Short mmCIF file of C-alpha atoms in Angstrom, two decimals:
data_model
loop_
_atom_site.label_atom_id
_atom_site.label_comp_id
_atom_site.label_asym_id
_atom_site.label_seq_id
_atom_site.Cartn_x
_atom_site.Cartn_y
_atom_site.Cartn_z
CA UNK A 1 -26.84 30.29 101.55
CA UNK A 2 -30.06 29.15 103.07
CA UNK A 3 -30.13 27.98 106.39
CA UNK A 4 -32.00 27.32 109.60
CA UNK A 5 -33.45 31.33 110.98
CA UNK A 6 -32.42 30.25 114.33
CA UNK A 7 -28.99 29.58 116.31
CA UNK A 8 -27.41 25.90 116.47
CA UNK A 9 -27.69 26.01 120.64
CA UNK A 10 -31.98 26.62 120.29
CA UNK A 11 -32.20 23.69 117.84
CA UNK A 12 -29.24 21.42 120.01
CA UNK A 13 -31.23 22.02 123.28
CA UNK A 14 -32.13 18.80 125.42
CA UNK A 15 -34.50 18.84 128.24
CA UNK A 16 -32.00 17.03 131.01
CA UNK A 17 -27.96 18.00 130.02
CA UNK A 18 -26.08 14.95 128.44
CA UNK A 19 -22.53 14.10 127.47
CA UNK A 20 -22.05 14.34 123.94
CA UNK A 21 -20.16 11.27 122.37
CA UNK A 22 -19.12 10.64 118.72
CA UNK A 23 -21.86 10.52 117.52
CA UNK A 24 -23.50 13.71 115.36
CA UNK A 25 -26.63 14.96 117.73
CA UNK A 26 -28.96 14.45 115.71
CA UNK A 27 -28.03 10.85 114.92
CA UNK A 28 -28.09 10.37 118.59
CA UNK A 29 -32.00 11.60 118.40
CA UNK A 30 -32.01 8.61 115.64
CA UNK A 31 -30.67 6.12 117.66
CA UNK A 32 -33.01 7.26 120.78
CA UNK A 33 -36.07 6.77 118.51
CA UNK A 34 -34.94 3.33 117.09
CA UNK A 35 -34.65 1.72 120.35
CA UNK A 36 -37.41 2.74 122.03
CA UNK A 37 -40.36 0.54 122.96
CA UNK A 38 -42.77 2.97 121.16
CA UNK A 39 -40.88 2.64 117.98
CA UNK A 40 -40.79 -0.47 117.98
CA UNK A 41 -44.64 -1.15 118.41
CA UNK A 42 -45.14 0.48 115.17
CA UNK A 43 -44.32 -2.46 113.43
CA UNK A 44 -47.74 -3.77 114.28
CA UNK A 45 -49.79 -0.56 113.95
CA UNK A 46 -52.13 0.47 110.96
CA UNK A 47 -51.02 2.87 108.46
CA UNK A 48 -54.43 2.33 106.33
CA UNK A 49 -55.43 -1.21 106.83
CA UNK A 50 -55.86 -2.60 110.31
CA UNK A 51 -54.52 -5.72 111.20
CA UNK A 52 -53.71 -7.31 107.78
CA UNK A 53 -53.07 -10.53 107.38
CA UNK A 54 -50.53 -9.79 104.03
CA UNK A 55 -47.21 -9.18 104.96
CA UNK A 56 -46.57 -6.74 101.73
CA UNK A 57 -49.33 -4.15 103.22
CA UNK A 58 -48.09 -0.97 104.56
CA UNK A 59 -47.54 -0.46 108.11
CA UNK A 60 -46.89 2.33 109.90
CA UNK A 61 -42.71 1.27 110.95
CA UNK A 62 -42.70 1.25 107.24
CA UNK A 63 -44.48 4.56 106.42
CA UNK A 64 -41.88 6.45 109.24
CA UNK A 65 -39.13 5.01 107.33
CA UNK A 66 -40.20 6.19 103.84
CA UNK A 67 -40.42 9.77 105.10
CA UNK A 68 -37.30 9.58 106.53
CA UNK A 69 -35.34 8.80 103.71
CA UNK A 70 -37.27 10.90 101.34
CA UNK A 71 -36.95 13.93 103.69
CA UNK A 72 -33.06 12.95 104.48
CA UNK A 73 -33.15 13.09 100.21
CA UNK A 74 -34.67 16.17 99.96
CA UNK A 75 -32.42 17.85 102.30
CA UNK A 76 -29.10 16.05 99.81
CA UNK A 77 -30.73 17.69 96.87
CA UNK A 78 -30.97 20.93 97.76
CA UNK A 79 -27.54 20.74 99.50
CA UNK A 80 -26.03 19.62 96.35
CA UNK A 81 -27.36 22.43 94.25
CA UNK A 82 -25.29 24.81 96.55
CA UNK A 83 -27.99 27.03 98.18
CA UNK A 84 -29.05 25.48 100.87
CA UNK A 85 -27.03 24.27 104.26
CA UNK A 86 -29.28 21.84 105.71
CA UNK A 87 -29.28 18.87 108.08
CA UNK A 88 -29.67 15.40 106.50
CA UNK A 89 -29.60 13.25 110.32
CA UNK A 90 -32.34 15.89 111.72
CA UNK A 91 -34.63 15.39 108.85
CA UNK A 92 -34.30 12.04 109.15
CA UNK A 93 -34.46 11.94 112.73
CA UNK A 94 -37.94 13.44 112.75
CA UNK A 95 -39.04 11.52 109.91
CA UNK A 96 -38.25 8.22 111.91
CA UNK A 97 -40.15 9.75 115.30
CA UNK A 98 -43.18 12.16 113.80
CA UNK A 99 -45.99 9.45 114.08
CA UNK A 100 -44.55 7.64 117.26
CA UNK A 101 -47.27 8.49 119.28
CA UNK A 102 -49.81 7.22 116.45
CA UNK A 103 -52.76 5.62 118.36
CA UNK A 104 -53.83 1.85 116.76
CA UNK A 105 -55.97 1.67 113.69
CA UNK A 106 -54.56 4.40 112.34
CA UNK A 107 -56.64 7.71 112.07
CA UNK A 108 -59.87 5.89 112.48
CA UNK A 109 -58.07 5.15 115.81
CA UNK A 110 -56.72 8.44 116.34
CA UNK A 111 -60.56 10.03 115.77
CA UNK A 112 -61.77 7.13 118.43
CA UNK A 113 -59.57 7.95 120.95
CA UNK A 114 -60.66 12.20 120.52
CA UNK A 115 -63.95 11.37 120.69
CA UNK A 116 -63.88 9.59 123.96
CA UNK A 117 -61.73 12.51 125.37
CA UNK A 118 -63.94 15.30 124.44
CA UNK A 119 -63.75 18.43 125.24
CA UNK A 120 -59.67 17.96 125.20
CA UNK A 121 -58.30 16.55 122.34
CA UNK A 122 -56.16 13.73 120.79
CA UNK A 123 -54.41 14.48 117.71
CA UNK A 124 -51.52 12.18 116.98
CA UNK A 125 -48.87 14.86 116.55
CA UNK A 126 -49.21 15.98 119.71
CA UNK A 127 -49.56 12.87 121.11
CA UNK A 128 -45.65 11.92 119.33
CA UNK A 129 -44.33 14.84 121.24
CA UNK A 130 -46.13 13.72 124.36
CA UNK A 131 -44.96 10.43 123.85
CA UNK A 132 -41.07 11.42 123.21
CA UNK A 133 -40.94 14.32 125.76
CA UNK A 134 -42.98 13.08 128.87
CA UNK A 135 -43.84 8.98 128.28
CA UNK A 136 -41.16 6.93 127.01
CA UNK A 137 -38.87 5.27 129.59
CA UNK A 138 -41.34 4.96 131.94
CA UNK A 139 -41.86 8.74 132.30
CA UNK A 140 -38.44 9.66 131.59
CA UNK A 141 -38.56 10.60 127.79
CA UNK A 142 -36.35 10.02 125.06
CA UNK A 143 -34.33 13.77 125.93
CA UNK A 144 -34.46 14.72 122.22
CA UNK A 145 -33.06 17.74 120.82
CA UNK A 146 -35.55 20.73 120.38
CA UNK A 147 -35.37 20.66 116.62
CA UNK A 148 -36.46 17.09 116.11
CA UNK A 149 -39.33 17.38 118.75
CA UNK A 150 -40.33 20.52 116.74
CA UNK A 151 -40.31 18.52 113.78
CA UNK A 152 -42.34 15.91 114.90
CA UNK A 153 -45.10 17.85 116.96
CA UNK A 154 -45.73 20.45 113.42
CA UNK A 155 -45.45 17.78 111.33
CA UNK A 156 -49.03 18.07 110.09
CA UNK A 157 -49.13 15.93 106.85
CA UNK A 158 -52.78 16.72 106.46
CA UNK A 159 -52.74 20.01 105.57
CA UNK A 160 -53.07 20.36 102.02
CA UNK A 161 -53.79 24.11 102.24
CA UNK A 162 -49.80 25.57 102.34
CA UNK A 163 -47.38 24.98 99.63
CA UNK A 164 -44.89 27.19 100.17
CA UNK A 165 -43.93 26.15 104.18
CA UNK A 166 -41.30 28.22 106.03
CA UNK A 167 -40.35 28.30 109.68
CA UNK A 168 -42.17 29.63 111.85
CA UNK A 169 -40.86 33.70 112.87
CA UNK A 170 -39.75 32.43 116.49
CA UNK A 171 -38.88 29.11 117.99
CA UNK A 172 -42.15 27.54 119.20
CA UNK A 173 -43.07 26.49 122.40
CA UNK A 174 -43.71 23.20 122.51
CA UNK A 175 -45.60 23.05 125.38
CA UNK A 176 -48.03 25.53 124.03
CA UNK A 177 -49.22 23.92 121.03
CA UNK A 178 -52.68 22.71 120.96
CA UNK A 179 -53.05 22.26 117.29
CA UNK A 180 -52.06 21.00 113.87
CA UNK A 181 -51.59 24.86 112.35
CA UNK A 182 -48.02 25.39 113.85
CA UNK A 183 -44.95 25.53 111.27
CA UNK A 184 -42.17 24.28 112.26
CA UNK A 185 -38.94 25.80 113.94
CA UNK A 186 -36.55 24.37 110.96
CA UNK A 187 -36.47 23.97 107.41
CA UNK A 188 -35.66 20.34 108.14
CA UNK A 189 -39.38 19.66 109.55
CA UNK A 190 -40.87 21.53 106.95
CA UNK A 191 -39.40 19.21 104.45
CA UNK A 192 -41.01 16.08 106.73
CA UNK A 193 -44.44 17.59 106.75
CA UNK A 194 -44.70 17.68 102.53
CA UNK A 195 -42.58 14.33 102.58
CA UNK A 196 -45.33 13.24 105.13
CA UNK A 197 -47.56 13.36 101.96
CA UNK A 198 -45.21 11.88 99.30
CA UNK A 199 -44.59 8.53 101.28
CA UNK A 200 -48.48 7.96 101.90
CA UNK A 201 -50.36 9.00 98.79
CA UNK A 202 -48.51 6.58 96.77
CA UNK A 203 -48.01 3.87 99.32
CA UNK A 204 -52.03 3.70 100.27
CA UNK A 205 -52.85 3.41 96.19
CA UNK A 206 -50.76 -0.03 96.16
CA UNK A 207 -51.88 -1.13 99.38
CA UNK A 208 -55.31 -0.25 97.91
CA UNK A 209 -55.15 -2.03 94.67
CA UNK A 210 -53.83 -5.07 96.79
CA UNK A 211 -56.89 -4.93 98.53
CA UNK A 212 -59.37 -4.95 95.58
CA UNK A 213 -60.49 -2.00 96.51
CA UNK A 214 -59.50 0.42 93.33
CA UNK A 215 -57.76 -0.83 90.03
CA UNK A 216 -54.95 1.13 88.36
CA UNK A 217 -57.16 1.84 85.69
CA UNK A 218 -59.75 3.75 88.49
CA UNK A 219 -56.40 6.74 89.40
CA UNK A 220 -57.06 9.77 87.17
CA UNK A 221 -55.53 9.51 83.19
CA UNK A 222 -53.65 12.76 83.96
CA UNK A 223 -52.49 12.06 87.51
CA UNK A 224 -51.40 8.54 86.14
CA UNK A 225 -49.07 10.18 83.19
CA UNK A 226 -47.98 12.99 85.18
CA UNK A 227 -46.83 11.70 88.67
CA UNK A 228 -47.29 7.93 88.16
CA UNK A 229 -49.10 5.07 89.88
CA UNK A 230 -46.53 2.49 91.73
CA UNK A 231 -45.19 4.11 94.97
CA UNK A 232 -41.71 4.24 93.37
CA UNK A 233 -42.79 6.40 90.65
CA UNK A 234 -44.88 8.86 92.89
CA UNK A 235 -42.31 9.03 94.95
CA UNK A 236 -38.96 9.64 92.88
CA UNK A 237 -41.58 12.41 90.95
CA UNK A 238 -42.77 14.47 93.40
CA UNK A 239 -39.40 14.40 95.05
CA UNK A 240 -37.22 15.62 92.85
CA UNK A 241 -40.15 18.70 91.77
CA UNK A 242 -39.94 20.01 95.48
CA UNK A 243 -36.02 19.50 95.21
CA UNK A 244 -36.52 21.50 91.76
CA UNK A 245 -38.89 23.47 92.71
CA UNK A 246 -37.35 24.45 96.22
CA UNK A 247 -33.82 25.24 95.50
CA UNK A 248 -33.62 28.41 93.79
CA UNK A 249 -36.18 29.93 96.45
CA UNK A 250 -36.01 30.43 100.20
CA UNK A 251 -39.13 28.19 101.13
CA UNK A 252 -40.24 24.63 100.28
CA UNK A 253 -42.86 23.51 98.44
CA UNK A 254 -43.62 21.67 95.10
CA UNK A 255 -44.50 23.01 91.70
CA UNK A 256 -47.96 24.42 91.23
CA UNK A 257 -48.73 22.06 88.93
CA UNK A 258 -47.30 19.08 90.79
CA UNK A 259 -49.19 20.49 93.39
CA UNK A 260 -52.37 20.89 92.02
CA UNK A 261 -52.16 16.89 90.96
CA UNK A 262 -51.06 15.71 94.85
CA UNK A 263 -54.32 17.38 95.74
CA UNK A 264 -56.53 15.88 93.20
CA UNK A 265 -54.69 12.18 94.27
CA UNK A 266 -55.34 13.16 97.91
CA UNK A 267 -59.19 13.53 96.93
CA UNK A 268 -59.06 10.82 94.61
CA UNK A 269 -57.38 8.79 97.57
CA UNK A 270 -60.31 10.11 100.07
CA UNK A 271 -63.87 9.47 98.11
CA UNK A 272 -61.88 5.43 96.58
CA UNK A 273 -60.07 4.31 99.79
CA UNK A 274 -60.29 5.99 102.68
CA UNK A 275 -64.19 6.88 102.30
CA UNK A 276 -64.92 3.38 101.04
CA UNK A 277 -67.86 1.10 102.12
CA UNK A 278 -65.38 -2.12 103.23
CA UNK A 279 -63.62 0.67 105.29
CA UNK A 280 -66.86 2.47 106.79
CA UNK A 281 -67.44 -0.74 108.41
CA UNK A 282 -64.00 -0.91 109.64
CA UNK A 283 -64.46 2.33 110.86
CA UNK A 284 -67.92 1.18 112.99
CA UNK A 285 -65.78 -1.54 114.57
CA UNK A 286 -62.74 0.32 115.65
CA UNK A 287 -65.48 3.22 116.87
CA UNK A 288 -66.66 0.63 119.28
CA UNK A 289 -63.85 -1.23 120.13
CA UNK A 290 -62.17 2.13 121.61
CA UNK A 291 -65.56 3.29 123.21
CA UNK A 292 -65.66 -0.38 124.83
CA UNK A 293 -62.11 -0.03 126.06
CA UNK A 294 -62.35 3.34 127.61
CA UNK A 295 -65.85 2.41 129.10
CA UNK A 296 -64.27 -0.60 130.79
CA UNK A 297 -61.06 0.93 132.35
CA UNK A 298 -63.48 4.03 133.61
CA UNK A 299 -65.80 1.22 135.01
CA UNK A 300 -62.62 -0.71 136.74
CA UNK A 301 -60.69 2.10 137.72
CA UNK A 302 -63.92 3.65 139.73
CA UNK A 303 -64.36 -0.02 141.14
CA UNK A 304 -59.97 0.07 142.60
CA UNK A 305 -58.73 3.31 141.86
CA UNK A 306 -54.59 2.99 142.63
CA UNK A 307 -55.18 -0.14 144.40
CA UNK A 308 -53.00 -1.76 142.14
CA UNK A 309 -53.06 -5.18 143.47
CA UNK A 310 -56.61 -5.13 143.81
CA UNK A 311 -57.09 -5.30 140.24
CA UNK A 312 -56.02 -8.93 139.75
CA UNK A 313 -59.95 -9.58 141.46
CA UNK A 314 -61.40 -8.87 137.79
CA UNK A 315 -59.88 -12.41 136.38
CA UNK A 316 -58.65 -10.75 133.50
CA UNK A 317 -55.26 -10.46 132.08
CA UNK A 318 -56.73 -6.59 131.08
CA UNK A 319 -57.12 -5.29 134.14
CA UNK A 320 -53.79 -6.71 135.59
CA UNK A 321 -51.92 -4.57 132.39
CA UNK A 322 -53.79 -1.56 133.06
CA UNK A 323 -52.67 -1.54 136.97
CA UNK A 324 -49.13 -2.66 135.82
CA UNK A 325 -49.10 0.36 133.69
CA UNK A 326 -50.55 2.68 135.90
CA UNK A 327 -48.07 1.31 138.71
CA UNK A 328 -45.56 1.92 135.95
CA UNK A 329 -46.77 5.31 135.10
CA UNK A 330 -46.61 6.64 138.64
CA UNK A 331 -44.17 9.35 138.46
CA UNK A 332 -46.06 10.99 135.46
CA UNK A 333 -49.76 10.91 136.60
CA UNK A 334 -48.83 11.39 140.17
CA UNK A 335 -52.01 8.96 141.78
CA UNK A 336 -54.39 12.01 140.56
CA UNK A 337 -57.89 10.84 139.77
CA UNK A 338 -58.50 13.72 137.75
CA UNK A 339 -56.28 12.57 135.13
CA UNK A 340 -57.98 8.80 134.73
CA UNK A 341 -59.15 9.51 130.97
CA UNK A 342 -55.88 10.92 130.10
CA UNK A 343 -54.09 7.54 131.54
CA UNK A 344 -56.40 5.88 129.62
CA UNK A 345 -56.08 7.00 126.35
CA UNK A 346 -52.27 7.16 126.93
CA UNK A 347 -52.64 3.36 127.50
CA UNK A 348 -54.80 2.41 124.63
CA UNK A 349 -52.40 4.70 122.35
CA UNK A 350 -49.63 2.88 122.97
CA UNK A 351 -51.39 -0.05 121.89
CA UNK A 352 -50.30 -2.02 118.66
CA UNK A 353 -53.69 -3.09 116.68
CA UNK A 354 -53.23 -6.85 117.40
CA UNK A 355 -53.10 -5.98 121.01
CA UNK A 356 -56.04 -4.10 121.55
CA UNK A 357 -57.82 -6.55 119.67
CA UNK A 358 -56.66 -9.32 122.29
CA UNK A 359 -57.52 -6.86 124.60
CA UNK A 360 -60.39 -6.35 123.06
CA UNK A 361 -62.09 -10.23 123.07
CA UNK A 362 -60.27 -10.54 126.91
CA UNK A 363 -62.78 -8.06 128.00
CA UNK A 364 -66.07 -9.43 126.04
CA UNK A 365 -65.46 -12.94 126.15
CA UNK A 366 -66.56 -13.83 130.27
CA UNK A 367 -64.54 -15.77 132.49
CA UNK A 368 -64.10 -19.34 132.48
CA UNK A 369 -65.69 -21.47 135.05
CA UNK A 370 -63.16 -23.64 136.65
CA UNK A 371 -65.14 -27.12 137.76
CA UNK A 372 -63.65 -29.62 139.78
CA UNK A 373 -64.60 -33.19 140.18
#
């Protein structure tokens, strides 16, 4: 039988003690994640295309919910072929949370956000842990177990280098990570990092071919007979070959074949979609929108620092939220200047797309004049 390297009471492990209830653990982490504020603002953040006005196009509250299910299917499949003892509610748990922390605009917003930080980075999986761990409830955290904030910091769904994931040789320290090259602790997050790449391949080619960017006809003859082209069909294929592939073995990964044809999609999806004029000039307008935004709360917190009531002097509804926040935020930056561009791309991370674009025009557009007769 194939199970978890580590013992139950590493993966169970909560930052603050708890009393358990009847509910399984990890379906407690599910219920954490669900009714948090940052979960909730996914519903209005990009998974490809910003701010669409079609109600059918992908966003990212969808995306965390296809990887959960396909990585809470996964985990039934290879239970049911009686080698494997795995946990359905973690995989899914870490599915629902891994891109909580996802900044708006997507990963054009995600390689805004770094660029204004450099030298330290912003990377979106660390940014879910940061979120979960240290920012939700006002500082508090959700109090997770270790396994499903494992999951969701090393869930990497970018790297299209490893096929044949396993966890890593000790538990990691969370704290320590700095990058995306971590595996996880469990065979559960594992599975989320390659479902990670079944939910979006397929999803983005729709969403593209909605947009009148690429035609069905455009997708590879040979991907097209051998994995598919609607969502569905990528998705029930390539799940069922890592269930396949996976179950006999004591790793997880997908065929090499089915392999080989995710990777040509991926490319396929790159040089079509993602690299494509309409969204290169997306890409220029998101760059500056998030240069503009950081540039204004430097400017305004120089001007008042943690005089939070001072900031209502500006006339804008911005600068009142960004003190509110801060004010908020208190018992996790601790009133140290030092950590101003941190707050700040905390702040603008949390952001849904539609907000930061109100945010946006309510720091360009100047004040109105108030005349009276």
């Amino acid at each position: 039988m194939i199970k978890n390297p580590f013992k139950d009471e590493i993966y169970l492990r909560r930052t603050h003690p708890h009393t358990p209830d009847l509910r399984d653990e990890y379906f407690r982490d599910q219920t954490k994640i669900i009714h948090s504020l940052p979960f909730r603002r996914l519903k209005h953040k990009t998974q490809v295309f910003f701010a669409p006005n079609n109600d059918h196009i992908c966003t990212r509250i969808e995306h965390v919910l296809h990887v959960a299910t396909i990585a809470a299917t996964i985990c039934r499949g290879l239970n049911k072929s009686g080698n494997w003892e795995l946990s359905e509610d973690m995989a899914y748990a870490i599915g629902l949370g891994h891109d909580i922390g996802h900044a708006p605009f997507g990963h054009e917003g995600e390689r805004a956000i770094d660029a204004c930080l450099r030298p330290h980075r912003f990377l979106h999986e660390l940014n879910s842990y940061r979120v979960v761990e240290h920012l939700a409830n006002y500082g508090e955290g959700l109090n997770l177990t270790f396994a499903v904030k494992d999951g969701i910091i090393c869930h990497c769904g970018e790297d299209f280098a490893n096929n044949r994931l396993r966890p890593a040789n000790k538990p990691n320290d969370l704290e320590q990570i700095t990058g995306r090259n971590q595996m996880p602790s469990t065979y559960e997050g594992c599975i989320v990092r390659l479902s990670d790449k079944i939910a979006y391949l397929g999803r983005d080619i729709e969403d593209a071919i909605k947009a009148d960017l690429i035609t069905t006809a455009d997708i590879p003859r040979h991907v097209r007979e051998e994995i598919g082209t609607s969502n569905g069909e990528i998705i029930n294929t390539l799940t069922l070959d890592l269930i396949n592939h996976s179950k006999d073995r004591d790793c997880i990964g997908f065929s090499d074949d089915k392999f080989g044809l995710i990777s040509e999609l991926r490319t396929f999806n790159y040089e079509r979609i993602y690299h494509n004029e309409q969204m290169r000039q997306r890409k220029e307008t998101i760059d500056k929108c998030i240069r503009d935004l950081f540039d204004y709360f430097r400017v305004i917190f120089k001007r008042y620092g943690f005089d939070y009531d001072a900031y209502a002097q500006e006339g804008k509804q911005t600068a009142r939220g960004f003190a509110n926040y801060m004010k908020s935020m208190k018992n996790v930056y601790r009133e140290d200047p030092s950590q101003i561009d941190t707050v700040i791309a905390d702040y603008i991370a949390g952001m849904t797309d539609s907000f930061a674009l109100g945010v946006m025009e309510d720091v360009i557009l100047p004040n109105s004049i108030k005349f009276f007769s």
